[in-house]
Amino acid sequence: MDRFIYNACDHGMAGDGTTNDQPALQRLVDKLGASYAIDSQPRTIYCPSGLYSIRDKGTVWRSGVSLIGAGRVATRFALANPGDPTAPTPLAYFTVQEHGAGRDHHMADCTFAHFEIDGSGVYLPEYNVLAKGLGIQYALRGRFHDLYIHDTVATGFGCDFLQDTFVDNLLVEHCGRLENDQWLGGAGIGIGVGGWGPVERCSITSCTTIHNGTNGIFFELQRNGWVPPRGLRVIGCHSEGNRFGISDWGTDGLVVSGCTLIGNLQAGYDVSSLGTTGVAGRGGIVTGCVIEDNVRDGVAIGNTPGPYTIAGNRISRNGRYGYWQHNLGGGSQVPAADLVIQDNDFWDNGLEGILTGSSLVASTIAGNRIRNNGRRAAPASSGGGSGVSYTEWSLTDATADWSPDGHRGKRITVDGQNVIAMGNGATEIVLAPHRPGALTAWPKRTPVAGSTYQIPASPATRAGIALAAATFDPTIRNNRVWDGQAHQTQTYGLQITDTGTCESGWVHDNQLDGNALAATCFDTAPDGGCWHHNLGLDECTGTDLE
């Protein structure tokens, strides 16, 4: 074997599932790290197939030391803390808080590849941010490849400030077990940014994140006053069943391409002030993604000064809005400028295809196909007694005759519990999990047969495009907005609500006819601008009207 590759079993590690291998691993990492510090030659620890028990203490990692296994399932690291119930016990960590990590004290030239981290054996009285699978800060020239990380207390892959680093082919599942909607850190892949300055070159490719406590993947600016960095990319990833699919909480120019964001509980793609510093991302590009079947929103963007581009995506069958522009309290409330929503396919969403609920300036909505939205159109309903039954994932009323998916995204009350409808048929409603990775939709217990349920009414209007906040100098062009269903649910092509405005808009060449009630609804009249050649609003026939 190469003289710079060290077989772990020749250096005190057993891999038998019984011996605590953490002390031997720490000794070997320290030895090889010291050698690297002398000659700058990286070394590799090879762990053959086996179950390596890591108990009661995490391993402090060193520059120039790589950890390689025989395969995701073949080489397994089982984390546990039976001897110290307060010990977070990550497999490997190197942090600012614990070890003084920084730009001038970073971890360089390390690869972690071809193994599994099982965090299910770590039990803590409360959430601890250090209870990760991997927790490295300030990595330079790192590579994280072909890892399976699951069931950690906190984030599975929680590494910050990654420069010239590649993260690829990770499967991260059911991490953030103790996340309780307060910490917003129990993610699959969580990357803190800003420590290296205005550019951090890091690519996340071909990763899968499933049923994690908060995000499948998130980026978070770590300190107020730092510049949101450029250079970050997410390519070809899959995020399913998390609270958020992918979140941008403080980057500049994040590129997200070719990803699948489905079945997440709050939003498929999120830009907001939820991160540590309350700074939302800006300048990002989301393109070529499938954003579908998320319990609430497909894309939710807020608290950003802009710009941001959402282009060429399929955004469909989400429980509430296809695209929601909004501002959360506590974050920036400035109008978002230069947003672009272009060439997307919005269809079959619960309410509006596009809803702007916070102010926009000089933004563009162009070339989108927006059809058959507003599926949440069924009236209020209630029932109980004979014919009403429940399972872990459904509500059935044999006497009902609900319109298909007419209750999508509604909050249903049964026996003092609230659940959310994913969709419905004539007599059965399919329910969303009450939290990521839950084995049931019910927060407490499955109701007994005959229990009374209450389903609220639907909103009266559900437009393809709705401007519900101040909108100045928008360009709205070349959109086709219609409803082709036999029983139409998308009420208008374009609506300006009583809380919205459209000032100095350039609105032209849109096809707005063919909706349930009318092409347009102006609760607030447009103010100025140039409107022309909008089918359903103008008397145009498709000929040149100049």
Coordinates of C-alpha atoms in Angstrom, one line a residue:
M1 CA 0.0 0.0 0.0
D2 CA 1.1 3.6 -0.6
R3 CA 3.3 4.8 2.2
F4 CA 1.1 7.8 2.8
I5 CA -2.0 5.6 3.2
Y6 CA -2.6 4.1 6.7
N7 CA -4.9 1.2 7.4
A8 CA -6.9 2.1 10.5
C9 CA -6.9 -1.5 11.7
D10 CA -3.1 -1.5 11.8
H11 CA -3.2 1.5 14.1
G12 CA -5.5 0.5 16.9
M13 CA -9.0 0.7 15.4
A14 CA -11.1 -2.4 15.5
G15 CA -14.2 -1.8 13.4
D16 CA -16.0 -4.5 15.3
G17 CA -19.0 -2.4 16.5
T18 CA -18.0 -3.0 20.2
T19 CA -14.6 -1.4 20.8
N20 CA -14.6 2.4 21.1
D21 CA -12.5 3.4 18.2
Q22 CA -12.5 7.2 18.9
P23 CA -9.3 7.3 21.0
A24 CA -7.4 5.4 18.3
L25 CA -8.8 7.6 15.6
Q26 CA -7.8 10.7 17.5
R27 CA -4.2 9.4 18.0
L28 CA -3.8 8.6 14.3
V29 CA -5.3 11.9 13.2
D30 CA -2.9 13.8 15.5
K31 CA 0.1 11.7 14.3
L32 CA -0.6 12.3 10.6
G33 CA -1.5 15.9 11.1
A34 CA 1.8 16.5 12.8
S35 CA 3.6 14.9 9.9
Y36 CA 1.7 17.1 7.4
A37 CA 2.7 20.2 9.4
I38 CA 6.3 19.2 8.8
D39 CA 6.4 18.2 5.2
S40 CA 3.1 19.4 3.7
Q41 CA 2.4 15.9 2.4
P42 CA -1.2 14.8 2.9
R43 CA -1.9 11.4 4.4
T44 CA -4.9 9.2 4.2
I45 CA -6.6 7.0 6.9
Y46 CA -8.2 4.0 5.2
C47 CA -11.0 2.3 7.1
P48 CA -11.8 -1.1 5.7
S49 CA -15.4 -2.5 5.8
G50 CA -16.6 -2.6 9.4
L51 CA -18.7 -0.9 12.1
Y52 CA -16.5 1.7 13.9
S53 CA -18.0 2.8 17.2
I54 CA -17.3 6.5 18.1
R55 CA -18.3 7.2 21.6
D56 CA -18.6 10.1 24.0
K57 CA -16.2 12.5 22.2
G58 CA -15.8 13.9 18.7
T59 CA -12.5 13.7 16.9
V60 CA -10.6 17.0 16.4
W61 CA -9.5 17.0 12.8
R62 CA -6.1 18.2 11.5
S63 CA -5.0 19.6 8.1
G64 CA -3.6 17.1 5.6
V65 CA -5.5 14.1 6.9
S66 CA -8.1 12.4 4.8
L67 CA -10.6 9.7 5.9
I68 CA -11.6 7.1 3.3
G69 CA -13.8 4.1 3.7
A70 CA -14.7 1.1 1.6
G71 CA -18.1 2.3 0.6
R72 CA -21.2 4.0 2.1
V73 CA -22.6 0.9 3.7
A74 CA -19.4 -1.1 4.0
T75 CA -17.6 1.3 6.3
R76 CA -19.9 2.7 9.0
F77 CA -19.2 5.1 11.9
A78 CA -21.8 4.7 14.7
L79 CA -21.9 7.8 16.9
A80 CA -23.1 7.4 20.5
N81 CA -22.7 9.0 23.9
P82 CA -23.5 6.4 26.6
G83 CA -20.7 7.5 28.9
D84 CA -21.5 11.3 28.7
P85 CA -25.1 12.2 28.1
T86 CA -24.1 15.8 27.4
A87 CA -21.4 15.0 24.7
P88 CA -22.5 16.0 21.2
T89 CA -20.1 13.5 19.6
P90 CA -19.6 14.5 16.0
L91 CA -17.4 12.1 13.9
A92 CA -15.0 15.0 13.0
Y93 CA -15.0 18.6 13.9
F94 CA -12.8 21.7 13.9
T95 CA -14.5 25.0 14.9
V96 CA -14.0 28.6 15.7
Q97 CA -15.5 28.2 19.1
E98 CA -13.7 25.1 20.2
H99 CA -10.4 25.2 18.4
G100 CA -9.8 28.8 17.2
A101 CA -10.4 28.0 13.5
G102 CA -10.0 31.0 11.2
R103 CA -8.5 32.1 7.9
D104 CA -5.0 31.8 9.3
H105 CA -5.8 28.7 11.3
H106 CA -7.7 26.6 8.7
M107 CA -8.0 23.0 7.8
A108 CA -6.4 22.2 4.4
D109 CA -6.2 19.3 1.9
C110 CA -8.6 16.9 3.5
T111 CA -10.9 14.4 1.8
F112 CA -13.8 12.5 3.5
A113 CA -15.2 9.8 1.2
H114 CA -16.9 6.4 0.9
F115 CA -18.4 5.9 4.4
E116 CA -21.6 6.1 6.5
I117 CA -22.2 8.2 9.6
D118 CA -25.0 7.0 11.9
G119 CA -26.0 9.5 14.5
S120 CA -28.9 7.6 16.0
G121 CA -27.0 6.6 19.1
V122 CA -26.5 10.2 20.4
Y123 CA -29.1 11.2 22.9
L124 CA -29.1 14.7 24.4
P125 CA -31.4 16.6 26.7
E126 CA -31.8 19.4 24.2
Y127 CA -30.6 20.5 20.8
N128 CA -26.8 21.1 20.5
V129 CA -25.4 22.7 17.4
L130 CA -22.2 20.6 17.7
A131 CA -24.1 17.3 17.5
K132 CA -23.4 16.9 13.7
G133 CA -22.0 14.2 11.6
L134 CA -19.2 16.4 10.3
G135 CA -18.6 19.9 11.7
I136 CA -15.6 21.5 10.0
Q137 CA -15.1 25.3 9.8
Y138 CA -12.6 27.1 7.6
A139 CA -11.7 24.3 5.1
L140 CA -9.4 24.9 2.2
R141 CA -9.2 22.6 -0.8
G142 CA -11.6 20.1 0.8
R143 CA -13.5 17.2 -0.8
F144 CA -16.5 15.5 0.7
H145 CA -17.6 12.7 -1.5
D146 CA -19.9 9.6 -1.5
L147 CA -21.1 9.9 2.1
Y148 CA -24.3 8.7 3.8
I149 CA -25.1 10.7 6.9
H150 CA -28.3 10.1 8.9
D151 CA -30.1 10.5 12.2
T152 CA -27.9 13.1 13.8
V153 CA -29.2 15.4 16.5
A154 CA -28.2 18.6 14.6
T155 CA -27.2 19.1 11.0
G156 CA -25.8 16.1 9.2
F157 CA -23.2 17.9 7.1
G158 CA -22.6 21.2 9.0
C159 CA -19.5 22.7 7.6
D160 CA -18.8 26.4 7.3
F161 CA -16.5 28.6 5.3
L162 CA -15.5 26.2 2.5
Q163 CA -13.0 27.6 0.1
D164 CA -12.0 25.8 -3.2
T165 CA -14.1 22.9 -1.8
F166 CA -16.3 20.3 -3.5
V167 CA -19.3 18.5 -1.8
D168 CA -20.7 15.8 -4.0
N169 CA -22.8 12.6 -4.0
L170 CA -23.9 12.9 -0.4
L171 CA -27.1 11.2 0.9
V172 CA -28.2 13.0 4.1
E173 CA -31.4 11.7 5.7
H174 CA -33.4 12.5 8.9
C175 CA -30.9 14.8 10.5
G176 CA -31.8 17.5 13.0
R177 CA -33.7 15.0 15.2
L178 CA -34.0 17.5 18.0
E179 CA -34.7 20.6 16.0
N180 CA -37.9 22.1 17.4
D181 CA -38.6 25.0 15.0
Q182 CA -36.5 27.3 17.3
W183 CA -32.9 26.7 16.2
L184 CA -33.4 26.5 12.4
G185 CA -30.1 24.6 12.2
G186 CA -31.1 20.9 12.1
A187 CA -30.5 20.6 8.3
G188 CA -29.2 17.9 6.0
I189 CA -26.5 20.1 4.5
G190 CA -25.9 23.4 6.2
I191 CA -23.1 25.7 5.1
G192 CA -22.2 28.9 6.9
V193 CA -20.7 31.6 4.7
G194 CA -18.8 34.8 4.8
G195 CA -15.7 33.9 6.7
W196 CA -13.3 33.9 3.7
G197 CA -14.6 37.2 2.5
P198 CA -16.6 38.3 -0.6
V199 CA -15.8 35.1 -2.6
E200 CA -16.2 31.5 -1.4
R201 CA -15.7 29.0 -4.1
C202 CA -17.8 25.9 -3.2
S203 CA -19.9 23.5 -5.3
I204 CA -22.6 21.2 -4.0
T205 CA -23.4 18.6 -6.7
S206 CA -25.6 15.5 -7.0
C207 CA -26.6 15.4 -3.3
T208 CA -29.8 14.0 -1.9
T209 CA -31.4 15.4 1.3
I210 CA -34.5 13.7 2.7
H211 CA -36.7 14.4 5.8
N212 CA -34.3 16.7 7.6
G213 CA -35.5 18.9 10.4
T214 CA -35.2 22.3 8.7
N215 CA -33.5 22.6 5.3
G216 CA -32.4 20.0 2.8
I217 CA -29.6 22.5 1.9
F218 CA -29.0 26.0 3.3
F219 CA -26.4 28.7 3.1
E220 CA -26.3 31.2 6.0
L221 CA -24.3 34.4 6.5
Q222 CA -22.6 33.9 9.9
R223 CA -21.9 37.5 11.1
N224 CA -23.5 40.9 10.7
G225 CA -21.2 43.2 8.7
W226 CA -19.7 40.5 6.6
V227 CA -20.2 40.7 2.8
P228 CA -22.6 38.1 1.4
P229 CA -20.2 36.0 -0.7
R230 CA -20.3 34.9 -4.3
G231 CA -19.0 31.7 -5.8
L232 CA -21.5 29.2 -4.4
R233 CA -23.3 26.6 -6.6
V234 CA -25.9 23.9 -6.1
I235 CA -26.2 21.6 -9.2
G236 CA -28.3 18.5 -9.7
C237 CA -29.4 18.0 -6.1
H238 CA -32.6 16.5 -4.7
S239 CA -34.4 17.8 -1.6
E240 CA -37.5 16.1 -0.4
G241 CA -39.6 16.1 2.8
N242 CA -37.6 18.7 4.7
R243 CA -39.1 21.9 6.1
F244 CA -37.4 23.9 3.3
G245 CA -35.8 22.3 0.2
I246 CA -33.0 24.8 -0.4
S247 CA -32.6 28.1 1.5
D248 CA -30.5 31.2 0.7
W249 CA -30.0 33.1 4.0
G250 CA -27.2 35.4 3.0
T251 CA -25.3 34.7 -0.2
D252 CA -24.8 36.8 -3.3
G253 CA -25.2 35.2 -6.6
L254 CA -26.0 31.6 -5.5
V255 CA -26.5 29.5 -8.6
V256 CA -29.1 26.6 -8.2
S257 CA -29.5 24.5 -11.3
G258 CA -31.2 21.3 -12.3
C259 CA -32.5 20.4 -8.8
T260 CA -35.6 18.6 -7.7
L261 CA -37.4 20.2 -4.7
I262 CA -40.5 18.2 -3.8
G263 CA -42.7 17.5 -0.8
N264 CA -41.0 20.0 1.5
L265 CA -43.3 21.3 4.3
Q266 CA -42.9 25.0 4.0
A267 CA -41.3 25.9 0.7
G268 CA -39.3 24.2 -2.1
Y269 CA -37.0 27.2 -2.5
D270 CA -36.7 29.9 0.2
V271 CA -34.9 33.3 0.4
S272 CA -35.6 35.1 3.7
S273 CA -34.2 36.6 6.9
L274 CA -34.6 33.4 8.9
G275 CA -30.8 32.9 9.3
T276 CA -28.5 33.9 12.2
T277 CA -27.9 37.4 10.9
G278 CA -31.3 38.1 9.5
V279 CA -29.8 38.7 6.1
A280 CA -31.5 37.3 3.0
G281 CA -29.7 36.3 -0.1
R282 CA -29.5 38.4 -3.2
G283 CA -28.4 38.1 -6.8
G284 CA -29.2 34.4 -7.0
I285 CA -30.3 32.4 -10.1
V286 CA -32.6 29.4 -9.9
T287 CA -33.0 27.6 -13.2
G288 CA -34.0 24.3 -14.7
C289 CA -35.5 22.9 -11.4
V290 CA -38.7 20.9 -10.6
I291 CA -40.4 22.5 -7.6
E292 CA -43.5 20.5 -6.9
D293 CA -45.8 19.1 -4.3
N294 CA -44.5 21.3 -1.5
V295 CA -47.0 21.5 1.3
R296 CA -47.1 25.3 1.2
D297 CA -45.2 27.3 -1.4
G298 CA -43.1 26.4 -4.4
V299 CA -40.8 29.4 -4.3
A300 CA -40.9 31.9 -1.4
I301 CA -38.6 35.0 -1.6
G302 CA -38.5 37.9 0.9
N303 CA -36.4 40.4 2.8
T304 CA -34.0 40.7 -0.1
P305 CA -33.0 43.9 -1.8
G306 CA -32.7 42.0 -5.0
P307 CA -31.9 41.2 -7.7
Y308 CA -33.0 37.5 -8.0
T309 CA -33.8 35.4 -11.0
I310 CA -36.3 32.5 -11.2
A311 CA -36.2 31.2 -14.8
G312 CA -37.1 28.1 -16.7
N313 CA -38.5 26.0 -13.8
R314 CA -41.5 23.8 -13.4
I315 CA -43.4 25.1 -10.3
S316 CA -46.5 22.9 -9.8
R317 CA -48.9 21.3 -7.4
N318 CA -47.8 23.2 -4.4
G319 CA -50.3 23.7 -1.6
R320 CA -50.4 27.4 -1.6
Y321 CA -48.6 29.7 -4.0
G322 CA -46.4 28.8 -6.9
Y323 CA -44.3 31.9 -6.2
W324 CA -44.7 34.1 -3.1
Q325 CA -43.0 37.4 -2.7
H326 CA -43.1 38.4 1.0
N327 CA -41.1 40.0 3.8
L328 CA -40.8 38.4 7.2
G329 CA -40.8 40.6 10.3
G330 CA -37.4 41.2 11.7
G331 CA -35.6 41.3 8.4
S332 CA -35.1 44.0 5.8
Q333 CA -38.3 45.6 4.5
V334 CA -36.9 47.5 1.6
P335 CA -38.6 46.9 -1.8
A336 CA -37.0 44.2 -3.8
A337 CA -35.5 45.5 -7.1
D338 CA -34.7 43.8 -10.3
L339 CA -36.4 40.5 -9.7
V340 CA -36.9 38.4 -12.8
I341 CA -39.6 35.6 -13.0
Q342 CA -39.2 34.3 -16.5
D343 CA -40.1 31.3 -18.7
N344 CA -41.4 29.2 -15.9
D345 CA -44.3 26.8 -16.0
F346 CA -46.8 27.4 -13.1
W347 CA -49.7 25.0 -12.9
D348 CA -52.0 23.3 -10.5
N349 CA -50.9 25.3 -7.4
G350 CA -53.4 25.7 -4.5
L351 CA -53.9 29.5 -4.7
E352 CA -52.2 32.0 -7.0
G353 CA -49.5 31.0 -9.5
I354 CA -47.6 34.2 -8.6
L355 CA -48.4 36.4 -5.6
T356 CA -46.4 39.5 -4.8
G357 CA -47.1 40.3 -1.2
S358 CA -44.3 42.8 -0.6
S359 CA -43.0 45.7 -2.7
L360 CA -41.2 45.4 -6.0
V361 CA -39.3 47.9 -8.1
A362 CA -38.2 47.5 -11.7
S363 CA -39.0 43.8 -11.7
T364 CA -40.0 41.5 -14.6
I365 CA -42.6 38.8 -15.0
A366 CA -42.2 37.5 -18.5
G367 CA -42.7 34.5 -20.8
N368 CA -44.4 32.3 -18.1
R369 CA -47.1 29.8 -18.7
I370 CA -49.5 30.1 -15.8
R371 CA -52.5 27.7 -15.9
N372 CA -55.0 25.8 -13.8
N373 CA -54.0 27.3 -10.5
G374 CA -56.4 28.1 -7.6
R375 CA -57.2 24.5 -7.0
R376 CA -58.1 25.3 -3.4
A377 CA -61.6 26.2 -4.5
A378 CA -63.9 23.9 -2.4
P379 CA -66.3 25.4 0.1
A380 CA -66.1 24.9 3.9
S381 CA -66.9 21.4 5.1
S382 CA -67.5 19.6 8.3
G383 CA -68.6 16.1 9.4
G384 CA -68.4 13.4 12.0
G385 CA -70.0 10.2 13.1
S386 CA -70.8 7.3 10.9
G387 CA -68.7 7.1 7.7
V388 CA -65.9 9.3 9.1
S389 CA -62.6 7.5 9.7
Y390 CA -58.9 8.4 10.1
T391 CA -55.5 6.8 9.4
E392 CA -52.0 8.1 10.1
W393 CA -52.1 9.9 6.7
S394 CA -55.8 10.4 5.8
L395 CA -59.3 11.6 6.6
T396 CA -62.2 9.8 5.0
D397 CA -65.8 10.8 4.9
A398 CA -67.9 8.3 3.0
T399 CA -70.8 10.7 2.7
A400 CA -68.7 13.6 1.2
D401 CA -68.5 14.6 -2.4
W402 CA -65.5 17.0 -2.5
S403 CA -64.1 18.5 -5.7
P404 CA -60.8 17.0 -6.6
D405 CA -58.0 18.8 -4.7
G406 CA -60.4 21.5 -3.7
H407 CA -59.0 21.4 -0.1
R408 CA -55.3 21.3 -1.1
G409 CA -53.2 23.2 1.4
K410 CA -56.0 23.8 3.9
R411 CA -55.5 23.5 7.6
I412 CA -58.0 21.0 9.0
T413 CA -59.0 20.8 12.7
V414 CA -59.9 17.4 14.2
D415 CA -60.1 16.6 17.9
G416 CA -58.0 19.7 18.9
Q417 CA -55.3 18.9 16.3
N418 CA -54.4 20.8 13.2
V419 CA -53.3 19.0 10.0
I420 CA -52.7 20.1 6.4
A421 CA -54.2 18.6 3.4
M422 CA -51.9 17.6 0.6
G423 CA -54.8 16.8 -1.8
N424 CA -58.1 15.0 -1.9
G425 CA -60.5 12.9 -3.9
A426 CA -64.3 12.8 -3.5
T427 CA -64.3 11.2 -0.1
E428 CA -60.6 11.0 1.1
I429 CA -58.1 13.7 2.1
V430 CA -54.4 12.9 2.1
L431 CA -52.5 14.7 4.9
A432 CA -49.0 16.1 5.1
P433 CA -46.6 14.9 7.9
H434 CA -46.7 17.2 11.0
R435 CA -42.9 17.6 10.9
P436 CA -40.1 16.4 8.6
G437 CA -39.6 12.6 8.9
A438 CA -42.7 12.1 11.0
L439 CA -44.5 8.7 10.7
T440 CA -47.9 10.4 10.9
A441 CA -49.7 13.6 10.0
W442 CA -51.1 13.9 13.6
P443 CA -49.1 15.9 16.2
K444 CA -50.6 13.9 19.1
R445 CA -52.6 10.8 18.0
T446 CA -54.7 9.5 15.2
P447 CA -58.4 10.5 16.0
V448 CA -60.9 7.8 16.6
A449 CA -63.5 7.0 14.0
G450 CA -66.4 9.4 14.0
S451 CA -64.5 12.4 15.4
T452 CA -65.7 15.7 14.1
Y453 CA -63.6 17.6 11.5
Q454 CA -63.7 21.2 10.4
I455 CA -62.4 22.4 7.0
P456 CA -62.4 26.1 6.3
A457 CA -63.7 27.9 3.2
S458 CA -61.5 28.8 0.2
P459 CA -60.5 32.3 -0.8
A460 CA -62.9 33.9 -3.2
T461 CA -60.1 34.9 -5.7
R462 CA -57.2 32.9 -6.9
A463 CA -55.5 34.6 -9.8
G464 CA -52.8 33.5 -12.1
I465 CA -50.8 36.7 -11.2
A466 CA -51.8 38.8 -8.2
L467 CA -50.1 42.1 -7.3
A468 CA -50.9 42.5 -3.6
A469 CA -48.3 45.1 -2.6
A470 CA -46.8 48.3 -4.1
T471 CA -45.3 47.5 -7.5
F472 CA -43.4 50.3 -9.3
D473 CA -42.1 50.2 -12.8
P474 CA -42.8 46.5 -13.5
T475 CA -42.5 44.7 -16.8
I476 CA -45.2 42.1 -17.3
R477 CA -45.1 40.7 -20.8
N478 CA -45.6 37.7 -23.0
N479 CA -47.2 35.6 -20.3
R480 CA -50.0 33.1 -21.1
V481 CA -52.4 32.9 -18.1
W482 CA -55.4 30.7 -18.5
D483 CA -57.5 27.8 -17.1
G484 CA -58.1 24.9 -19.3
Q485 CA -60.0 22.7 -16.8
A486 CA -63.6 21.7 -17.3
H487 CA -64.3 23.2 -13.9
Q488 CA -62.1 26.3 -13.8
T489 CA -60.5 27.4 -10.5
Q490 CA -58.1 30.1 -11.6
T491 CA -60.4 33.1 -11.2
Y492 CA -58.4 35.9 -13.1
G493 CA -55.4 36.1 -15.3
L494 CA -54.1 39.3 -13.7
Q495 CA -55.3 40.9 -10.4
I496 CA -54.3 44.0 -8.6
T497 CA -55.7 43.6 -5.1
D498 CA -57.0 46.4 -2.8
T499 CA -53.5 46.3 -1.0
G500 CA -51.6 46.3 -4.3
T501 CA -50.6 48.9 -6.9
C502 CA -49.1 48.9 -10.3
E503 CA -47.4 52.2 -11.1
S504 CA -45.7 53.0 -14.4
G505 CA -46.0 49.4 -15.6
W506 CA -44.9 48.2 -19.0
V507 CA -47.6 45.5 -19.5
H508 CA -48.0 44.1 -23.0
D509 CA -48.5 41.0 -25.1
N510 CA -50.1 38.9 -22.4
Q511 CA -52.8 36.3 -23.1
L512 CA -55.1 36.7 -20.1
D513 CA -58.5 35.3 -21.3
G514 CA -59.9 31.9 -20.5
N515 CA -60.0 32.2 -16.7
A516 CA -62.9 31.3 -14.5
L517 CA -64.3 34.8 -13.9
A518 CA -62.5 37.3 -16.1
A519 CA -59.2 38.2 -17.7
T520 CA -58.4 40.8 -15.1
C521 CA -59.6 42.2 -11.7
F522 CA -58.4 45.7 -10.7
D523 CA -59.4 46.3 -7.1
T524 CA -56.8 49.1 -7.4
A525 CA -56.6 50.7 -10.8
P526 CA -53.2 50.7 -12.6
D527 CA -51.5 54.1 -12.5
G528 CA -49.6 55.2 -15.6
G529 CA -47.3 53.2 -17.6
C530 CA -48.0 51.5 -21.0
W531 CA -50.6 48.8 -21.4
H532 CA -51.2 47.3 -24.8
H533 CA -52.0 44.1 -26.8
N534 CA -53.2 42.1 -23.8
L535 CA -55.7 39.4 -25.0
G536 CA -58.7 39.5 -22.8
L537 CA -58.1 43.1 -21.8
D538 CA -57.6 44.8 -25.2
E539 CA -59.7 44.3 -28.3
C540 CA -56.8 42.5 -30.0
T541 CA -57.1 39.7 -32.4
G542 CA -53.4 38.8 -32.7
T543 CA -52.7 41.1 -35.6
D544 CA -50.3 44.0 -35.5
L545 CA -52.1 46.9 -33.9
E546 CA -49.5 49.6 -34.6

